[in-house]
Amino acid sequence: MSASEVTTGHDRSLHWQQVYRDKPSDAVSWYQREPGISLDLIEAAAIDHQRAIIDVGAGASVLVDHLLDRGYRQISVLDIADDALSVSRTRLGPRAAAVDWRVGDVTTIALPPARYALWHDRAVFHFLTDPAARQAYRRQLETTLADDGQIVIATFAEDGPESCSGLPVVRYSADALATEFAAGFEPVQQLHETHRTPSGGSQRFVYLRLRRRSR
């Protein structure tokens, strides 16, 4: 499926399902053996470990493994490709039963309102090249985050790749990314990363932690 064909939620699902069928989960360009910056920012948010966290666009990421290791007890993992989540469920074995697994498009899936104390997204938002899709993403955030909720989000930086997995992306500076969420959230921390891909390349990322503004 070409980039021009990936237009609907169904098309996107087929695209990402195929990605995880074609490549081992540790061979995709975004694979991290240890998601250090995400973990650091989540810990910096100082969320009670009994409160709910969601990792959107998680794919087969090992972030969920580390969150379980650190004692987080209400973890939801969301991805559009069930094949990706199957990799994580298999890897976790019996521990997978402690996780809330959700399959769907983050912009349209029904999620429980005001549930999550923290929303984590590494490399989903930058695929939303359509302003309407970004607006739907923000509506989802507004609905599902608790009143004191926080976001940890990462996208390709201004000097990062222009595409990924055959799809175009939007690259962001820290300020531009913060502006996308300025109506409801204030940035409290930013970091940059040069991610080394399994094939030996490099990708520049920008990370933000944002806190919901008082309402």
PDB file of C-alpha atoms in Angstrom:
ATOM      1  CA  MET A   1       0.000   0.000   0.000  1.00  0.00           C
ATOM      2  CA  SER A   2       1.489   3.349  -1.045  1.00  0.00           C
ATOM      3  CA  ALA A   3       1.492   6.479   1.077  1.00  0.00           C
ATOM      4  CA  SER A   4      -1.201   8.019  -1.143  1.00  0.00           C
ATOM      5  CA  GLU A   5      -3.517   5.078  -0.425  1.00  0.00           C
ATOM      6  CA  VAL A   6      -3.284   5.349   3.365  1.00  0.00           C
ATOM      7  CA  THR A   7      -6.192   7.734   3.830  1.00  0.00           C
ATOM      8  CA  THR A   8      -8.844   6.085   5.995  1.00  0.00           C
ATOM      9  CA  GLY A   9      -8.679   4.371   9.353  1.00  0.00           C
ATOM     10  CA  HIS A  10      -9.175   1.036   7.594  1.00  0.00           C
ATOM     11  CA  ASP A  11      -6.303   1.760   5.197  1.00  0.00           C
ATOM     12  CA  ARG A  12      -4.036   2.794   8.069  1.00  0.00           C
ATOM     13  CA  SER A  13      -4.857  -0.390   9.938  1.00  0.00           C
ATOM     14  CA  LEU A  14      -3.980  -2.514   6.902  1.00  0.00           C
ATOM     15  CA  HIS A  15      -0.749  -0.570   6.408  1.00  0.00           C
ATOM     16  CA  TRP A  16       0.492  -1.064   9.960  1.00  0.00           C
ATOM     17  CA  GLN A  17      -0.664  -4.674  10.119  1.00  0.00           C
ATOM     18  CA  GLN A  18       1.469  -5.333   7.049  1.00  0.00           C
ATOM     19  CA  VAL A  19       4.480  -3.554   8.567  1.00  0.00           C
ATOM     20  CA  TYR A  20       4.443  -5.914  11.552  1.00  0.00           C
ATOM     21  CA  ARG A  21       3.940  -8.956   9.309  1.00  0.00           C
ATOM     22  CA  ASP A  22       6.853  -7.993   7.062  1.00  0.00           C
ATOM     23  CA  LYS A  23       9.435  -7.199   9.749  1.00  0.00           C
ATOM     24  CA  PRO A  24      10.358  -8.515  13.191  1.00  0.00           C
ATOM     25  CA  SER A  25       9.346  -6.049  15.897  1.00  0.00           C
ATOM     26  CA  ASP A  26      12.995  -5.387  16.760  1.00  0.00           C
ATOM     27  CA  ALA A  27      13.855  -4.503  13.140  1.00  0.00           C
ATOM     28  CA  VAL A  28      11.441  -1.600  12.594  1.00  0.00           C
ATOM     29  CA  SER A  29      13.154   1.793  12.575  1.00  0.00           C
ATOM     30  CA  TRP A  30      11.454   3.050  15.752  1.00  0.00           C
ATOM     31  CA  TYR A  31      12.437   0.044  17.886  1.00  0.00           C
ATOM     32  CA  GLN A  32      14.031   0.846  21.258  1.00  0.00           C
ATOM     33  CA  ARG A  33      15.534  -1.808  23.479  1.00  0.00           C
ATOM     34  CA  GLU A  34      14.972   0.535  26.424  1.00  0.00           C
ATOM     35  CA  PRO A  35      12.695   3.595  26.128  1.00  0.00           C
ATOM     36  CA  GLY A  36      14.812   5.657  28.512  1.00  0.00           C
ATOM     37  CA  ILE A  37      13.549   9.173  27.789  1.00  0.00           C
ATOM     38  CA  SER A  38       9.893   8.121  27.875  1.00  0.00           C
ATOM     39  CA  LEU A  39      10.457   6.421  31.224  1.00  0.00           C
ATOM     40  CA  ASP A  40      12.298   9.435  32.627  1.00  0.00           C
ATOM     41  CA  LEU A  41       9.498  11.794  31.621  1.00  0.00           C
ATOM     42  CA  ILE A  42       6.789   9.490  32.944  1.00  0.00           C
ATOM     43  CA  GLU A  43       8.600   9.248  36.280  1.00  0.00           C
ATOM     44  CA  ALA A  44       9.027  13.038  36.306  1.00  0.00           C
ATOM     45  CA  ALA A  45       5.241  13.369  36.033  1.00  0.00           C
ATOM     46  CA  ALA A  46       5.069  11.793  39.513  1.00  0.00           C
ATOM     47  CA  ILE A  47       1.834   9.939  38.792  1.00  0.00           C
ATOM     48  CA  ASP A  48       0.567   7.667  41.543  1.00  0.00           C
ATOM     49  CA  HIS A  49       1.295   4.126  40.370  1.00  0.00           C
ATOM     50  CA  GLN A  50      -2.301   3.110  41.043  1.00  0.00           C
ATOM     51  CA  ARG A  51      -3.654   5.630  38.524  1.00  0.00           C
ATOM     52  CA  ALA A  52      -4.324   4.883  34.869  1.00  0.00           C
ATOM     53  CA  ILE A  53      -1.787   5.425  32.081  1.00  0.00           C
ATOM     54  CA  ILE A  54      -2.307   4.931  28.353  1.00  0.00           C
ATOM     55  CA  ASP A  55       0.395   4.346  25.739  1.00  0.00           C
ATOM     56  CA  VAL A  56      -1.102   5.279  22.346  1.00  0.00           C
ATOM     57  CA  GLY A  57       0.344   3.912  19.131  1.00  0.00           C
ATOM     58  CA  ALA A  58       2.401   1.560  21.251  1.00  0.00           C
ATOM     59  CA  GLY A  59       3.052  -1.005  18.535  1.00  0.00           C
ATOM     60  CA  ALA A  60       5.238  -3.727  20.030  1.00  0.00           C
ATOM     61  CA  SER A  61       7.095  -1.300  22.309  1.00  0.00           C
ATOM     62  CA  VAL A  62       8.670  -2.634  25.497  1.00  0.00           C
ATOM     63  CA  LEU A  63       7.530   0.453  27.416  1.00  0.00           C
ATOM     64  CA  VAL A  64       4.686  -1.577  28.922  1.00  0.00           C
ATOM     65  CA  ASP A  65       7.193  -4.132  30.262  1.00  0.00           C
ATOM     66  CA  HIS A  66       9.155  -1.402  32.026  1.00  0.00           C
ATOM     67  CA  LEU A  67       6.025   0.234  33.439  1.00  0.00           C
ATOM     68  CA  LEU A  68       4.948  -3.087  34.921  1.00  0.00           C
ATOM     69  CA  ASP A  69       8.453  -3.572  36.330  1.00  0.00           C
ATOM     70  CA  ARG A  70       8.199  -0.158  37.997  1.00  0.00           C
ATOM     71  CA  GLY A  71       4.921  -0.961  39.678  1.00  0.00           C
ATOM     72  CA  TYR A  72       2.335   0.830  37.541  1.00  0.00           C
ATOM     73  CA  ARG A  73      -0.916  -1.062  37.946  1.00  0.00           C
ATOM     74  CA  GLN A  74      -3.424   0.424  35.478  1.00  0.00           C
ATOM     75  CA  ILE A  75      -1.798   0.427  32.058  1.00  0.00           C
ATOM     76  CA  SER A  76      -3.710   0.655  28.786  1.00  0.00           C
ATOM     77  CA  VAL A  77      -1.907  -0.054  25.516  1.00  0.00           C
ATOM     78  CA  LEU A  78      -3.483   1.153  22.269  1.00  0.00           C
ATOM     79  CA  ASP A  79      -2.492   0.520  18.671  1.00  0.00           C
ATOM     80  CA  ILE A  80      -4.220   0.404  15.316  1.00  0.00           C
ATOM     81  CA  ALA A  81      -2.511  -2.913  14.468  1.00  0.00           C
ATOM     82  CA  ASP A  82      -3.471  -5.918  16.559  1.00  0.00           C
ATOM     83  CA  ASP A  83      -0.508  -7.817  15.087  1.00  0.00           C
ATOM     84  CA  ALA A  84       1.778  -5.391  16.917  1.00  0.00           C
ATOM     85  CA  LEU A  85      -0.039  -5.817  20.211  1.00  0.00           C
ATOM     86  CA  SER A  86       0.086  -9.589  19.789  1.00  0.00           C
ATOM     87  CA  VAL A  87       3.880  -9.370  19.849  1.00  0.00           C
ATOM     88  CA  SER A  88       3.735  -7.597  23.205  1.00  0.00           C
ATOM     89  CA  ARG A  89       1.122  -9.936  24.648  1.00  0.00           C
ATOM     90  CA  THR A  90       3.243 -12.937  23.711  1.00  0.00           C
ATOM     91  CA  ARG A  91       6.399 -11.336  25.078  1.00  0.00           C
ATOM     92  CA  LEU A  92       4.755 -10.548  28.418  1.00  0.00           C
ATOM     93  CA  GLY A  93       3.251 -13.987  28.838  1.00  0.00           C
ATOM     94  CA  PRO A  94       1.107 -14.232  32.014  1.00  0.00           C
ATOM     95  CA  ARG A  95       1.779 -10.562  32.790  1.00  0.00           C
ATOM     96  CA  ALA A  96      -0.247  -9.566  29.728  1.00  0.00           C
ATOM     97  CA  ALA A  97      -3.420 -10.214  31.740  1.00  0.00           C
ATOM     98  CA  ALA A  98      -2.597  -7.172  33.880  1.00  0.00           C
ATOM     99  CA  VAL A  99      -2.763  -4.840  30.852  1.00  0.00           C
ATOM    100  CA  ASP A 100      -5.800  -3.277  29.160  1.00  0.00           C
ATOM    101  CA  TRP A 101      -5.208  -3.947  25.434  1.00  0.00           C
ATOM    102  CA  ARG A 102      -7.100  -1.741  22.955  1.00  0.00           C
ATOM    103  CA  VAL A 103      -7.116  -1.968  19.157  1.00  0.00           C
ATOM    104  CA  GLY A 104      -8.151   1.066  17.145  1.00  0.00           C
ATOM    105  CA  ASP A 105      -7.337   4.437  15.626  1.00  0.00           C
ATOM    106  CA  VAL A 106      -6.491   6.922  18.381  1.00  0.00           C
ATOM    107  CA  THR A 107      -8.515   9.647  16.653  1.00  0.00           C
ATOM    108  CA  THR A 108     -11.768   7.650  16.555  1.00  0.00           C
ATOM    109  CA  ILE A 109     -11.701   4.848  19.139  1.00  0.00           C
ATOM    110  CA  ALA A 110     -14.070   5.181  22.100  1.00  0.00           C
ATOM    111  CA  LEU A 111     -12.053   5.594  25.306  1.00  0.00           C
ATOM    112  CA  PRO A 112     -13.345   6.085  28.853  1.00  0.00           C
ATOM    113  CA  PRO A 113     -13.788   9.760  29.767  1.00  0.00           C
ATOM    114  CA  ALA A 114     -11.543  11.449  32.337  1.00  0.00           C
ATOM    115  CA  ARG A 115      -9.790   8.152  33.083  1.00  0.00           C
ATOM    116  CA  TYR A 116      -6.105   8.607  32.371  1.00  0.00           C
ATOM    117  CA  ALA A 117      -3.658  10.465  34.571  1.00  0.00           C
ATOM    118  CA  LEU A 118      -0.994  10.243  31.862  1.00  0.00           C
ATOM    119  CA  TRP A 119      -1.082   9.905  28.089  1.00  0.00           C
ATOM    120  CA  HIS A 120       2.094   8.687  26.352  1.00  0.00           C
ATOM    121  CA  ASP A 121       2.666   8.952  22.607  1.00  0.00           C
ATOM    122  CA  ARG A 122       5.987   8.302  20.926  1.00  0.00           C
ATOM    123  CA  ALA A 123       5.652   8.864  17.173  1.00  0.00           C
ATOM    124  CA  VAL A 124       1.924   8.777  16.458  1.00  0.00           C
ATOM    125  CA  PHE A 125       1.106  12.485  16.361  1.00  0.00           C
ATOM    126  CA  HIS A 126       3.678  13.262  13.667  1.00  0.00           C
ATOM    127  CA  PHE A 127       1.810  10.959  11.247  1.00  0.00           C
ATOM    128  CA  LEU A 128      -1.266  13.191  11.484  1.00  0.00           C
ATOM    129  CA  THR A 129      -0.615  15.405   8.469  1.00  0.00           C
ATOM    130  CA  ASP A 130      -4.292  16.378   8.146  1.00  0.00           C
ATOM    131  CA  PRO A 131      -5.325  19.249  10.475  1.00  0.00           C
ATOM    132  CA  ALA A 132      -8.705  17.565  11.020  1.00  0.00           C
ATOM    133  CA  ALA A 133      -6.969  14.424  12.291  1.00  0.00           C
ATOM    134  CA  ARG A 134      -4.877  16.490  14.707  1.00  0.00           C
ATOM    135  CA  GLN A 135      -8.037  18.185  15.940  1.00  0.00           C
ATOM    136  CA  ALA A 136      -9.668  14.788  16.522  1.00  0.00           C
ATOM    137  CA  TYR A 137      -6.567  13.670  18.439  1.00  0.00           C
ATOM    138  CA  ARG A 138      -6.783  16.739  20.683  1.00  0.00           C
ATOM    139  CA  ARG A 139     -10.492  16.128  21.297  1.00  0.00           C
ATOM    140  CA  GLN A 140      -9.623  12.609  22.410  1.00  0.00           C
ATOM    141  CA  LEU A 141      -7.068  14.019  24.843  1.00  0.00           C
ATOM    142  CA  GLU A 142      -9.503  16.547  26.254  1.00  0.00           C
ATOM    143  CA  THR A 143     -12.103  13.853  26.817  1.00  0.00           C
ATOM    144  CA  THR A 144     -10.017  11.015  28.215  1.00  0.00           C
ATOM    145  CA  LEU A 145      -7.449  12.767  30.401  1.00  0.00           C
ATOM    146  CA  ALA A 146      -8.212  13.461  34.041  1.00  0.00           C
ATOM    147  CA  ASP A 147      -8.457  17.082  35.181  1.00  0.00           C
ATOM    148  CA  ASP A 148      -4.881  16.916  36.473  1.00  0.00           C
ATOM    149  CA  GLY A 149      -3.661  14.786  33.563  1.00  0.00           C
ATOM    150  CA  GLN A 150      -0.306  15.048  31.824  1.00  0.00           C
ATOM    151  CA  ILE A 151       1.012  14.211  28.354  1.00  0.00           C
ATOM    152  CA  VAL A 152       4.370  12.762  27.356  1.00  0.00           C
ATOM    153  CA  ILE A 153       4.648  13.096  23.583  1.00  0.00           C
ATOM    154  CA  ALA A 154       7.469  12.631  21.068  1.00  0.00           C
ATOM    155  CA  THR A 155       7.633  13.443  17.358  1.00  0.00           C
ATOM    156  CA  PHE A 156      10.332  13.807  14.761  1.00  0.00           C
ATOM    157  CA  ALA A 157      12.231  17.030  15.366  1.00  0.00           C
ATOM    158  CA  GLU A 158      12.720  19.786  12.787  1.00  0.00           C
ATOM    159  CA  ASP A 159      15.879  18.018  11.594  1.00  0.00           C
ATOM    160  CA  GLY A 160      14.304  14.563  11.734  1.00  0.00           C
ATOM    161  CA  PRO A 161      13.106  12.378   8.848  1.00  0.00           C
ATOM    162  CA  GLU A 162      10.481  13.664   6.452  1.00  0.00           C
ATOM    163  CA  SER A 163       8.775  10.273   6.264  1.00  0.00           C
ATOM    164  CA  CYS A 164       8.600   6.973   8.123  1.00  0.00           C
ATOM    165  CA  SER A 165       7.443   3.533   7.006  1.00  0.00           C
ATOM    166  CA  GLY A 166       6.582   5.001   3.613  1.00  0.00           C
ATOM    167  CA  LEU A 167       4.295   7.665   5.091  1.00  0.00           C
ATOM    168  CA  PRO A 168       4.811  11.441   5.270  1.00  0.00           C
ATOM    169  CA  VAL A 169       5.133  13.072   8.678  1.00  0.00           C
ATOM    170  CA  VAL A 170       4.997  16.547  10.193  1.00  0.00           C
ATOM    171  CA  ARG A 171       8.243  17.563  11.907  1.00  0.00           C
ATOM    172  CA  TYR A 172       8.130  19.825  14.963  1.00  0.00           C
ATOM    173  CA  SER A 173      10.253  22.087  17.070  1.00  0.00           C
ATOM    174  CA  ALA A 174       9.508  21.997  20.782  1.00  0.00           C
ATOM    175  CA  ASP A 175       7.673  25.327  20.491  1.00  0.00           C
ATOM    176  CA  ALA A 176       5.623  24.217  17.495  1.00  0.00           C
ATOM    177  CA  LEU A 177       4.628  21.008  19.234  1.00  0.00           C
ATOM    178  CA  ALA A 178       3.638  22.899  22.380  1.00  0.00           C
ATOM    179  CA  THR A 179       1.533  25.245  20.240  1.00  0.00           C
ATOM    180  CA  GLU A 180      -0.493  22.284  18.942  1.00  0.00           C
ATOM    181  CA  PHE A 181      -1.736  21.715  22.518  1.00  0.00           C
ATOM    182  CA  ALA A 182      -1.622  25.289  23.819  1.00  0.00           C
ATOM    183  CA  ALA A 183      -5.390  25.602  24.253  1.00  0.00           C
ATOM    184  CA  GLY A 184      -5.522  23.045  27.039  1.00  0.00           C
ATOM    185  CA  PHE A 185      -1.988  22.217  28.132  1.00  0.00           C
ATOM    186  CA  GLU A 186       1.208  23.930  29.219  1.00  0.00           C
ATOM    187  CA  PRO A 187       4.689  22.510  28.571  1.00  0.00           C
ATOM    188  CA  VAL A 188       6.742  21.730  31.666  1.00  0.00           C
ATOM    189  CA  GLN A 189       9.689  19.781  30.258  1.00  0.00           C
ATOM    190  CA  GLN A 190      11.359  19.182  26.906  1.00  0.00           C
ATOM    191  CA  LEU A 191      14.140  16.874  25.723  1.00  0.00           C
ATOM    192  CA  HIS A 192      15.765  15.930  22.427  1.00  0.00           C
ATOM    193  CA  GLU A 193      16.999  12.524  21.345  1.00  0.00           C
ATOM    194  CA  THR A 194      19.064  11.116  18.510  1.00  0.00           C
ATOM    195  CA  HIS A 195      17.495   7.693  18.111  1.00  0.00           C
ATOM    196  CA  ARG A 196      19.711   5.004  16.616  1.00  0.00           C
ATOM    197  CA  THR A 197      17.711   2.703  14.391  1.00  0.00           C
ATOM    198  CA  PRO A 198      18.332  -1.071  14.197  1.00  0.00           C
ATOM    199  CA  SER A 199      19.842  -0.567  10.716  1.00  0.00           C
ATOM    200  CA  GLY A 200      22.394   1.923  12.062  1.00  0.00           C
ATOM    201  CA  GLY A 201      20.740   5.168  10.982  1.00  0.00           C
ATOM    202  CA  SER A 202      19.764   8.085  13.193  1.00  0.00           C
ATOM    203  CA  GLN A 203      16.515   9.957  13.748  1.00  0.00           C
ATOM    204  CA  ARG A 204      16.120  13.192  15.669  1.00  0.00           C
ATOM    205  CA  PHE A 205      13.157  13.347  18.077  1.00  0.00           C
ATOM    206  CA  VAL A 206      11.717  16.061  20.285  1.00  0.00           C
ATOM    207  CA  TYR A 207       9.933  15.090  23.529  1.00  0.00           C
ATOM    208  CA  LEU A 208       7.558  17.213  25.580  1.00  0.00           C
ATOM    209  CA  ARG A 209       5.862  16.718  28.902  1.00  0.00           C
ATOM    210  CA  LEU A 210       2.752  18.881  29.217  1.00  0.00           C
ATOM    211  CA  ARG A 211       0.308  19.443  32.050  1.00  0.00           C
ATOM    212  CA  ARG A 212      -3.381  20.229  31.677  1.00  0.00           C
ATOM    213  CA  ARG A 213      -4.218  23.831  32.436  1.00  0.00           C
ATOM    214  CA  SER A 214      -6.598  24.528  35.311  1.00  0.00           C
ATOM    215  CA  ARG A 215     -10.214  24.644  34.180  1.00  0.00           C
TER     216      ARG A 215
END
